[in-house]
CSV table of C-alpha atoms in Angstrom, one decimal:
chain,number,residue,atom,x,y,z
A,3,MET,CA,175.3,125.6,124.0
A,4,ILE,CA,172.7,127.8,122.4
A,5,ASP,CA,171.1,124.7,120.6
A,6,VAL,CA,170.7,123.0,123.9
A,7,GLY,CA,169.2,126.1,125.5
A,8,VAL,CA,166.7,126.4,122.7
A,9,GLN,CA,166.0,122.6,122.8
A,10,LEU,CA,165.5,123.0,126.7
A,11,VAL,CA,163.2,125.9,126.3
A,12,THR,CA,161.2,124.1,123.4
A,13,SER,CA,160.8,120.8,125.6
A,14,ASN,CA,159.7,122.9,128.6
A,15,LEU,CA,157.0,124.6,126.5
A,16,ALA,CA,156.0,121.3,125.1
A,17,LEU,CA,155.8,119.8,128.6
A,18,ALA,CA,153.9,122.9,129.9
A,19,ARG,CA,151.5,122.4,126.8
A,20,SER,CA,151.1,118.8,127.5
A,21,LEU,CA,150.3,119.5,131.1
A,22,GLU,CA,147.9,122.1,130.2
A,23,ALA,CA,146.2,119.8,127.6
A,24,THR,CA,145.9,117.0,130.3
A,25,ALA,CA,144.5,119.4,132.8
A,26,PHE,CA,142.1,120.7,130.3
A,27,LEU,CA,141.0,117.2,129.4
A,28,GLU,CA,140.6,116.2,133.1
A,29,GLY,CA,138.5,119.3,133.5
A,30,VAL,CA,136.3,118.2,130.6
A,31,LEU,CA,135.9,114.7,131.7
A,32,ASN,CA,135.2,115.5,135.3
A,33,GLY,CA,132.9,118.4,134.5
A,34,SER,CA,130.6,116.0,132.6
A,35,ARG,CA,127.7,114.5,134.5
A,36,ASP,CA,127.7,111.5,132.0
A,37,CYS,CA,129.6,108.4,133.1
A,38,ILE,CA,132.7,108.2,130.9
A,39,MET,CA,134.8,105.1,130.9
A,40,VAL,CA,137.9,103.9,129.0
A,41,LEU,CA,137.9,100.2,128.6
A,42,SER,CA,140.4,97.7,127.4
A,43,LEU,CA,139.5,95.8,124.2
A,44,GLU,CA,138.8,93.0,126.5
A,45,GLY,CA,136.2,95.3,128.0
A,46,ASP,CA,137.8,95.9,131.3
A,47,VAL,CA,137.2,99.2,132.9
A,48,LEU,CA,140.6,101.3,132.9
A,49,PHE,CA,139.2,104.7,133.7
A,50,ILE,CA,136.0,106.3,135.1
A,51,ASN,CA,135.6,110.0,135.4
A,52,SER,CA,134.5,111.7,138.6
A,53,GLY,CA,131.0,112.5,137.2
A,54,GLY,CA,130.6,108.7,136.3
A,55,GLN,CA,131.7,107.7,139.9
A,56,LEU,CA,128.9,110.1,141.3
A,57,VAL,CA,126.0,108.7,139.1
A,58,LEU,CA,127.3,105.1,139.5
A,59,GLU,CA,127.4,105.8,143.3
A,60,VAL,CA,131.0,104.6,143.6
A,61,ASP,CA,132.7,105.2,146.8
A,62,ASP,CA,135.9,103.5,146.0
A,63,VAL,CA,137.1,103.7,142.4
A,64,ALA,CA,139.3,100.7,143.0
A,65,GLN,CA,136.0,98.6,142.9
A,66,LEU,CA,135.6,99.4,139.3
A,67,HIS,CA,139.1,99.4,138.0
A,68,GLY,CA,139.5,96.1,136.1
A,69,ARG,CA,136.1,94.9,136.3
A,70,SER,CA,134.2,93.8,133.4
A,71,TRP,CA,132.1,96.4,131.8
A,72,LEU,CA,129.6,93.9,130.6
A,73,SER,CA,129.0,92.9,134.4
A,74,LEU,CA,127.5,96.4,135.0
A,75,TRP,CA,124.4,95.5,132.7
A,76,GLY,CA,121.4,93.3,134.0
A,77,ASP,CA,120.5,90.1,132.2
A,78,ASP,CA,117.8,91.9,130.0
A,79,HIS,CA,120.5,94.0,128.4
A,80,ALA,CA,123.7,91.7,128.3
A,81,GLU,CA,123.2,90.8,124.9
A,82,ALA,CA,122.6,94.5,123.8
A,83,ALA,CA,125.7,95.4,125.7
A,84,LEU,CA,127.8,92.6,124.2
A,85,ALA,CA,126.7,93.6,120.6
A,86,ALA,CA,127.7,97.2,121.3
A,87,LEU,CA,131.1,96.1,122.7
A,88,ASP,CA,131.9,94.0,119.5
A,89,ILE,CA,130.6,96.8,117.2
A,90,ALA,CA,133.2,99.2,119.0
A,91,ARG,CA,136.0,96.4,118.7
A,92,ALA,CA,135.4,96.4,115.0
A,93,GLY,CA,136.0,100.0,114.7
A,94,ARG,CA,132.4,101.4,114.7
A,95,THR,CA,130.0,103.1,117.3
A,96,GLY,CA,127.9,100.9,119.4
A,97,HIS,CA,124.7,102.0,120.9
A,98,PHE,CA,121.8,100.7,123.3
A,99,THR,CA,119.5,101.9,125.9
A,100,GLY,CA,119.2,99.5,128.9
A,101,HIS,CA,118.9,99.6,132.7
A,102,GLY,CA,121.6,98.6,135.1
A,103,GLU,CA,122.4,98.8,138.9
A,104,THR,CA,124.7,101.4,140.5
A,105,THR,CA,127.0,100.0,143.2
A,106,LYS,CA,124.3,100.8,145.8
A,107,GLN,CA,121.8,98.7,144.0
A,108,THR,CA,119.9,101.7,142.7
A,109,GLN,CA,118.3,100.8,139.4
A,110,LYS,CA,118.9,103.4,136.5
A,111,TRP,CA,118.3,103.7,132.9
A,112,TRP,CA,121.2,104.6,130.7
A,113,ASP,CA,121.7,105.7,127.1
A,114,VAL,CA,125.0,104.2,126.2
A,115,THR,CA,127.3,105.0,123.3
A,116,ILE,CA,130.6,102.9,122.9
A,117,THR,CA,133.2,104.0,120.3
A,118,PRO,CA,136.7,102.8,119.6
A,119,ILE,CA,139.9,104.9,120.5
A,120,PHE,CA,142.2,104.3,117.7
A,121,GLY,CA,145.9,103.7,118.3
A,122,LYS,CA,148.8,105.1,116.0
A,123,ASP,CA,148.3,102.1,113.7
A,124,GLY,CA,144.8,103.0,113.0
A,125,GLU,CA,143.5,100.1,114.8
A,126,PRO,CA,141.2,100.2,118.1
A,127,ALA,CA,143.6,100.2,120.9
A,128,SER,CA,140.8,100.8,123.7
A,129,LEU,CA,137.3,101.8,123.8
A,130,LEU,CA,135.3,104.9,125.2
A,131,SER,CA,132.1,104.3,126.9
A,132,ILE,CA,129.7,107.2,127.5
A,133,SER,CA,126.6,106.4,129.4
A,134,ARG,CA,123.9,109.2,130.1
A,135,ASP,CA,121.5,108.7,133.1
A,136,ILE,CA,118.0,108.8,131.6
A,137,SER,CA,116.2,107.5,134.4
A,138,ALA,CA,114.0,110.6,135.0
A,139,ALA,CA,112.9,110.8,131.3
A,140,ARG,CA,112.4,106.9,131.3
A,141,LEU,CA,110.2,107.2,134.3
A,142,VAL,CA,108.1,109.8,132.5
A,143,GLU,CA,108.0,107.7,129.6
A,144,LEU,CA,106.7,104.8,131.7
A,145,GLU,CA,104.1,106.7,133.5
A,146,ARG,CA,102.7,108.0,130.0
A,147,GLU,CA,102.7,104.3,128.8
A,148,LEU,CA,100.7,103.2,131.9
A,149,LEU,CA,98.2,106.1,131.6
A,150,ALA,CA,97.8,105.3,128.0
A,151,ASN,CA,97.1,101.7,128.7
A,152,GLU,CA,94.7,102.6,131.3
A,153,LEU,CA,93.0,105.0,128.9
A,154,ASN,CA,92.8,102.4,126.0
A,155,HIS,CA,91.3,99.9,128.7
A,156,ARG,CA,88.7,102.4,129.4
A,157,VAL,CA,88.2,103.5,125.9
A,158,LYS,CA,87.5,99.7,124.9
A,159,ASN,CA,85.3,99.1,127.9
A,160,VAL,CA,83.1,102.2,126.9
A,161,LEU,CA,83.0,100.6,123.1
A,162,ALA,CA,82.0,97.2,124.8
A,163,VAL,CA,79.4,98.9,126.8
A,164,VAL,CA,78.0,100.9,123.6
A,165,GLN,CA,78.0,97.5,121.7
A,166,ALA,CA,75.8,96.0,124.7
A,167,ILE,CA,73.5,98.8,124.6
A,168,ALA,CA,73.2,98.6,120.9
A,169,VAL,CA,72.5,94.8,121.0
A,170,GLN,CA,69.8,95.3,123.9
A,171,SER,CA,68.3,98.4,122.1
A,172,PHE,CA,67.9,96.6,118.7
A,173,ARG,CA,67.2,93.2,120.1
A,174,GLY,CA,64.5,91.8,117.8
A,175,GLY,CA,65.4,93.7,114.9
A,176,ASP,CA,67.5,92.6,111.9
A,177,PRO,CA,70.3,90.4,113.4
A,178,ARG,CA,72.5,91.2,110.3
A,179,GLN,CA,72.6,94.9,111.2
A,180,ILE,CA,73.3,94.3,114.8
A,181,ASP,CA,76.3,92.0,113.9
A,182,ALA,CA,77.6,94.6,111.3
A,183,PHE,CA,77.5,97.1,114.1
A,184,THR,CA,79.0,95.1,116.7
A,185,ALA,CA,81.7,93.8,114.4
A,186,ARG,CA,82.6,97.4,113.3
A,187,LEU,CA,83.1,98.3,117.1
A,188,ALA,CA,85.3,95.1,117.4
A,189,ALA,CA,87.4,96.1,114.5
A,190,LEU,CA,87.9,99.8,116.0
A,191,GLY,CA,88.9,98.2,119.3
A,192,THR,CA,91.7,96.0,117.5
A,193,ALA,CA,92.9,99.3,115.9
A,194,GLN,CA,93.2,101.0,119.1
A,195,ASP,CA,95.2,98.1,120.4
A,196,LEU,CA,97.7,98.8,117.8
A,197,LEU,CA,97.7,102.5,118.3
A,198,ILE,CA,98.3,102.4,122.1
A,199,GLN,CA,101.9,101.1,121.5
A,200,THR,CA,102.7,104.5,120.2
A,201,VAL,CA,100.4,106.3,122.5
A,202,TRP,CA,98.0,107.1,119.3
A,203,ARG,CA,100.7,108.6,117.3
A,204,SER,CA,101.2,106.0,114.6
A,205,ALA,CA,100.9,102.3,113.7
A,206,SER,CA,102.7,100.0,111.4
A,207,ILE,CA,100.6,99.7,108.1
A,208,ARG,CA,101.5,95.9,107.9
A,209,GLU,CA,100.4,95.2,111.5
A,210,VAL,CA,97.1,97.3,110.6
A,211,VAL,CA,96.5,95.0,107.5
A,212,GLU,CA,97.2,91.7,109.5
A,213,ARG,CA,95.3,92.5,112.5
A,214,ALA,CA,92.3,93.7,110.3
A,215,LEU,CA,92.2,90.6,108.2
A,216,ALA,CA,93.2,87.9,111.0
A,217,PRO,CA,89.6,87.5,112.3
A,218,HIS,CA,88.2,87.1,108.8
A,219,CYS,CA,90.7,85.3,106.7
A,220,GLN,CA,93.1,82.4,107.2
A,221,GLU,CA,96.5,83.1,106.5
A,222,SER,CA,96.7,80.7,103.6
A,223,ARG,CA,94.1,82.6,101.8
A,224,ARG,CA,95.7,86.2,102.0
A,225,THR,CA,98.8,87.7,100.7
A,226,ILE,CA,100.0,90.9,102.1
A,227,ARG,CA,103.0,92.7,100.4
A,228,GLY,CA,104.5,96.0,100.8
A,229,ARG,CA,107.4,97.8,102.7
A,230,ASP,CA,106.5,98.7,106.2
A,231,TYR,CA,105.7,102.2,106.8
A,232,GLU,CA,104.1,104.1,110.0
A,233,LEU,CA,100.7,105.5,109.4
A,234,ASP,CA,99.5,108.3,111.6
A,235,GLY,CA,96.6,107.3,114.0
A,236,LYS,CA,93.8,108.8,112.1
A,237,ARG,CA,94.9,107.0,108.8
A,238,ALA,CA,95.6,103.8,110.6
A,239,LEU,CA,92.0,103.7,112.0
A,240,ALA,CA,90.5,104.6,108.6
A,241,LEU,CA,92.3,101.9,107.0
A,242,ALA,CA,91.6,99.3,109.6
A,243,LEU,CA,87.9,100.0,109.4
A,244,ALA,CA,87.8,99.9,105.5
A,245,LEU,CA,89.8,96.5,105.5
A,246,HIS,CA,87.2,95.3,108.0
A,247,GLU,CA,84.4,96.2,105.6
A,248,LEU,CA,86.0,94.6,102.6
A,249,ALA,CA,86.8,91.6,104.5
A,250,THR,CA,83.2,91.1,105.8
A,251,ASN,CA,81.8,91.8,102.3
A,252,ALA,CA,84.2,89.2,101.0
A,253,ILE,CA,83.0,86.7,103.4
A,254,LYS,CA,79.3,87.3,102.4
A,255,TYR,CA,79.7,87.7,98.8
A,256,GLY,CA,83.4,87.7,97.6
A,257,ALA,CA,86.6,85.7,97.6
A,258,LEU,CA,86.0,84.4,101.2
A,259,SER,CA,82.5,83.1,100.5
A,260,ASN,CA,83.8,79.9,99.1
A,261,ASP,CA,86.9,77.5,99.9
A,262,THR,CA,89.1,78.8,97.1
A,263,GLY,CA,89.3,82.3,96.8
A,264,ARG,CA,92.1,84.7,97.7
A,265,ILE,CA,92.8,88.3,99.0
A,266,LEU,CA,95.9,90.2,98.0
A,267,VAL,CA,96.6,93.5,99.8
A,268,GLU,CA,99.7,95.2,98.5
A,269,TRP,CA,101.2,98.7,98.8
A,270,SER,CA,104.0,100.6,97.4
A,271,ILE,CA,105.4,103.7,99.1
A,272,SER,CA,107.5,106.4,97.4
A,273,GLU,CA,108.7,109.6,99.2
A,274,THR,CA,105.6,111.4,98.5
A,275,GLU,CA,102.8,108.8,97.6
A,276,LEU,CA,101.1,105.8,98.9
A,277,ARG,CA,99.5,103.3,96.7
A,278,LEU,CA,97.5,100.6,98.3
A,279,SER,CA,95.2,98.1,96.5
A,280,TRP,CA,92.9,95.2,97.8
A,281,SER,CA,92.2,92.4,95.1
A,282,GLU,CA,90.0,89.5,95.4
A,283,SER,CA,90.4,86.4,93.2
A,284,GLY,CA,88.9,83.0,92.8
A,285,GLY,CA,85.4,84.0,94.4
A,286,PRO,CA,82.0,83.8,92.8
A,287,VAL,CA,81.2,86.0,89.8
A,288,VAL,CA,80.8,89.5,91.4
A,289,LYS,CA,77.6,91.2,90.5
A,290,GLU,CA,77.0,94.9,90.3
A,291,PRO,CA,76.1,96.3,93.9
A,292,GLY,CA,72.8,97.9,94.8
A,293,PRO,CA,72.7,101.5,96.4
A,294,SER,CA,75.8,102.1,98.6
A,295,GLY,CA,75.3,101.4,102.2
A,296,PHE,CA,77.3,102.6,105.2
A,297,GLY,CA,80.0,100.0,104.6
A,298,THR,CA,80.6,101.2,101.2
A,299,ARG,CA,80.9,104.9,102.5
A,300,ILE,CA,83.6,103.8,105.2
A,301,VAL,CA,85.5,102.0,102.3
A,302,THR,CA,85.3,104.9,99.9
A,303,ARG,CA,84.6,108.3,101.4
A,304,ASN,CA,86.2,107.9,104.9
A,305,LEU,CA,89.2,106.3,103.5
A,306,ALA,CA,89.6,108.9,100.8
A,307,ALA,CA,89.0,111.7,103.4
A,308,GLU,CA,91.3,110.6,106.1
A,309,PHE,CA,94.2,109.9,103.5
A,310,ASN,CA,93.4,112.9,101.7
A,311,GLY,CA,93.5,111.0,98.4
A,312,GLU,CA,91.5,109.1,95.9
A,313,VAL,CA,89.7,105.7,96.3
A,314,ASP,CA,88.8,103.6,93.2
A,315,LEU,CA,86.3,100.7,94.0
A,316,GLN,CA,85.6,98.3,91.2
A,317,HIS,CA,83.2,95.5,91.1
A,318,LYS,CA,85.0,93.4,88.6
A,319,PRO,CA,83.3,90.1,87.6
A,320,ALA,CA,86.6,88.4,88.9
A,321,GLY,CA,86.6,90.2,92.3
A,322,ILE,CA,86.6,93.4,94.1
A,323,VAL,CA,89.5,95.6,93.5
A,324,LEU,CA,90.0,98.9,95.6
A,325,THR,CA,92.8,101.2,94.8
A,326,LEU,CA,93.8,103.9,97.3
A,327,SER,CA,96.2,106.7,96.1
A,328,ALA,CA,97.4,109.3,98.7
A,329,GLN,CA,99.9,111.7,99.1
A,330,LEU,CA,102.3,111.4,102.0
B,5,MET,CA,87.7,73.9,122.2
B,6,SER,CA,84.4,72.4,121.1
B,7,ILE,CA,81.2,72.2,123.0
B,8,THR,CA,78.0,70.6,122.0
B,9,HIS,CA,74.8,72.6,122.8
B,10,ALA,CA,73.9,70.1,125.5
B,11,GLY,CA,76.7,71.5,127.5
B,12,SER,CA,76.2,74.9,129.4
B,13,ILE,CA,78.5,77.9,129.6
B,14,LEU,CA,79.3,80.1,132.4
B,15,VAL,CA,79.5,83.7,131.8
B,16,VAL,CA,81.4,85.7,134.4
B,17,GLU,CA,81.3,89.7,134.0
B,18,ASP,CA,80.9,92.2,136.7
B,19,GLU,CA,79.5,95.0,134.2
B,20,ALA,CA,75.6,94.1,134.1
B,21,LEU,CA,75.2,95.3,130.6
B,22,LEU,CA,78.1,93.3,129.2
B,23,ARG,CA,77.0,90.3,131.1
B,24,MET,CA,73.6,90.6,129.8
B,25,MET,CA,74.9,90.8,126.2
B,26,ALA,CA,77.1,87.7,126.6
B,27,ILE,CA,74.1,85.7,128.2
B,28,ASP,CA,71.9,86.8,125.2
B,29,MET,CA,74.7,85.9,122.8
B,30,PHE,CA,75.1,82.3,124.0
B,31,GLU,CA,71.5,81.8,124.6
B,32,ASP,CA,70.6,83.0,120.9
B,33,ALA,CA,73.2,80.3,120.0
B,34,GLY,CA,71.5,77.7,121.6
B,35,PHE,CA,73.4,77.2,124.9
B,36,MET,CA,72.4,77.1,128.2
B,37,VAL,CA,73.9,79.8,130.3
B,38,PHE,CA,74.9,80.2,133.9
B,39,SER,CA,76.2,83.7,135.0
B,40,ALA,CA,78.3,85.4,137.7
B,41,ALA,CA,79.3,88.8,138.6
B,42,ASN,CA,82.6,87.8,140.3
B,43,GLY,CA,85.1,85.0,140.5
B,44,ARG,CA,84.1,83.8,143.9
B,45,ASP,CA,80.4,83.1,142.8
B,46,ALA,CA,81.8,81.6,139.5
B,47,VAL,CA,84.0,79.2,141.4
B,48,ARG,CA,80.8,77.9,143.3
B,49,LEU,CA,78.8,77.6,140.0
B,50,LEU,CA,81.6,75.7,138.6
B,51,ALA,CA,81.5,73.3,141.7
B,52,ASP,CA,77.7,72.8,141.7
B,53,ASN,CA,76.9,72.4,137.9
B,54,ALA,CA,78.8,69.4,136.1
B,55,SER,CA,77.0,70.6,133.0
B,56,ILE,CA,79.2,73.5,132.6
B,57,LYS,CA,81.5,72.7,129.7
B,58,GLY,CA,82.6,76.4,128.7
B,59,LEU,CA,83.9,79.3,130.8
B,60,PHE,CA,83.6,82.7,129.5
B,61,THR,CA,85.3,85.2,131.7
B,62,ASP,CA,86.3,89.0,132.1
B,63,VAL,CA,89.8,89.4,133.7
B,64,GLU,CA,89.3,92.3,136.1
B,65,MET,CA,86.3,91.9,138.6
B,66,PRO,CA,85.9,92.9,142.3
B,67,GLY,CA,86.7,90.4,145.0
B,68,PRO,CA,89.7,87.9,145.6
B,69,VAL,CA,89.3,85.9,142.4
B,70,SER,CA,90.2,87.5,139.1
B,71,GLY,CA,89.3,86.3,135.8
B,72,LEU,CA,92.8,84.9,135.2
B,73,ASP,CA,92.7,83.2,138.8
B,74,LEU,CA,89.4,81.8,137.8
B,75,ALA,CA,90.7,80.4,134.5
B,76,ARG,CA,93.5,78.6,136.3
B,77,ILE,CA,91.1,77.2,138.9
B,78,ALA,CA,88.8,75.9,136.0
B,79,HIS,CA,91.8,74.6,134.3
B,80,ASP,CA,93.2,72.7,137.3
B,81,LEU,CA,89.9,71.4,138.7
B,82,TYR,CA,87.8,71.1,135.7
B,83,PRO,CA,90.0,70.3,132.7
B,84,HIS,CA,87.1,69.3,130.5
B,85,VAL,CA,85.9,73.0,130.7
B,86,ALA,CA,86.8,75.1,127.6
B,87,ILE,CA,88.1,78.6,128.7
B,88,LEU,CA,87.8,81.9,126.9
B,89,VAL,CA,89.1,85.2,128.7
B,90,VAL,CA,88.1,88.5,127.6
B,91,SER,CA,89.4,92.0,128.4
B,92,GLY,CA,89.7,95.4,127.2
B,93,ARG,CA,93.4,95.4,128.5
B,94,ALA,CA,96.3,94.0,126.4
B,95,GLU,CA,96.6,90.3,125.9
B,96,PRO,CA,98.0,88.6,129.0
B,97,SER,CA,101.2,86.7,128.5
B,98,GLN,CA,100.9,82.8,127.7
B,99,SER,CA,102.2,82.3,131.4
B,100,ASP,CA,99.3,84.0,132.7
B,101,LEU,CA,96.7,82.0,130.8
B,102,PRO,CA,96.3,78.1,131.7
B,103,PRO,CA,97.1,76.0,128.8
B,104,GLY,CA,94.4,75.8,126.2
B,105,ALA,CA,92.7,78.8,127.2
B,106,LYS,CA,92.0,81.5,124.5
B,107,PHE,CA,91.8,85.3,124.8
B,108,VAL,CA,89.8,87.7,122.9
B,109,SER,CA,90.1,91.5,123.3
B,110,LYS,CA,86.9,93.7,123.9
B,111,PRO,CA,84.9,94.8,122.3
B,112,TYR,CA,84.4,91.5,120.6
B,113,GLU,CA,82.3,90.1,117.6
B,114,ALA,CA,79.6,87.8,118.8
B,115,ARG,CA,79.7,85.5,115.8
B,116,GLY,CA,83.4,85.0,116.4
B,117,ILE,CA,83.0,84.2,120.2
B,118,VAL,CA,80.3,81.6,119.6
B,119,ALA,CA,82.4,80.1,116.9
B,120,LEU,CA,85.3,79.7,119.2
B,121,PHE,CA,83.0,77.7,121.7
B,122,GLU,CA,81.4,75.6,119.0
B,123,GLY,CA,84.9,74.6,117.8
């Protein structure tokens, strides 16, 4: 009898604790403003918390039960949603950002994480999807992108007007100098286009190199090698201008002045250092240069100053070699 | 695209200074040049001058005919006209440009622009 009484008390306590835990979990789930769903492994909605019903504007939760979670995402993000679902099914954490409609056709942006809920056998038994409504932040980001694009457009128009004024002002002068000036402005404009993508914060070193060389050098005559890395805005501009000068010099006197010369731009990046080199080969024999002009100063002094590093420019008979070493 | 210097080029640009620079650029290269400050005038010039073999147009211009509209009109009505669109804005998508048209970002390099028309 006593044993039975103890067992009853114990199981009542366990029940009370279980009910308490359930109430606690319900409180946590319903207190969240995120949309929390439990999905079957097939991706059907089994559960949605009350906060989720609110942000998804669901009047009748029966509308969602059993519905495919994938159907909540627009065509633009169907692939990313399916990939995240597959990752979670495989026992890992899937993540994506995308937009989808609420049940009342309101467009919202979501930051979505989907994770497996493991069963007793250690295998995924169901899936947990947590979607955070990031529409407000996304709107701010879009407005910032719009403003940055508009500013970029205006900056480039001003550069074009400066170009026109210079061309008209120096008309009748040495056309080579006017050409050099307008080409520098064009190189500056190309670099601006790259920087606008990150609102002037950074630009991919590979893209800077590729875009700087593209107007001057056919793909078959250039080799670009190195792990990609994000350069800050000032360094990206300095590198773009320096490469422009090197390329125009190569067209006039170096590897690009004949039909067979080649350009190699390569770099290596460690945790602390960037080493980048420009090497020409196959061009005519290089002669010692005269007094350094503005182009040389852009290549040496400006590049060294913006990278806070050292630039070594050598006019080797086989071709110009430039090496930049900079601390990161 | 390739235009012999016997053909004319139509420069369409609403900014007077930029228009002047573009006209000089093509004239210095030996082309005969027509010019307009908006898309509507450009459409008329295209209709009235069969010698125009190249169109060099900005995108954003006052009036109902934008540079992209003009490029499409030129492509549809005068398929022999080589088209180059320039803008300080990002490159338009391929679907916004008529087939065969090229895009160059402002500010541009005069030598490269002329070379594009000379083929």
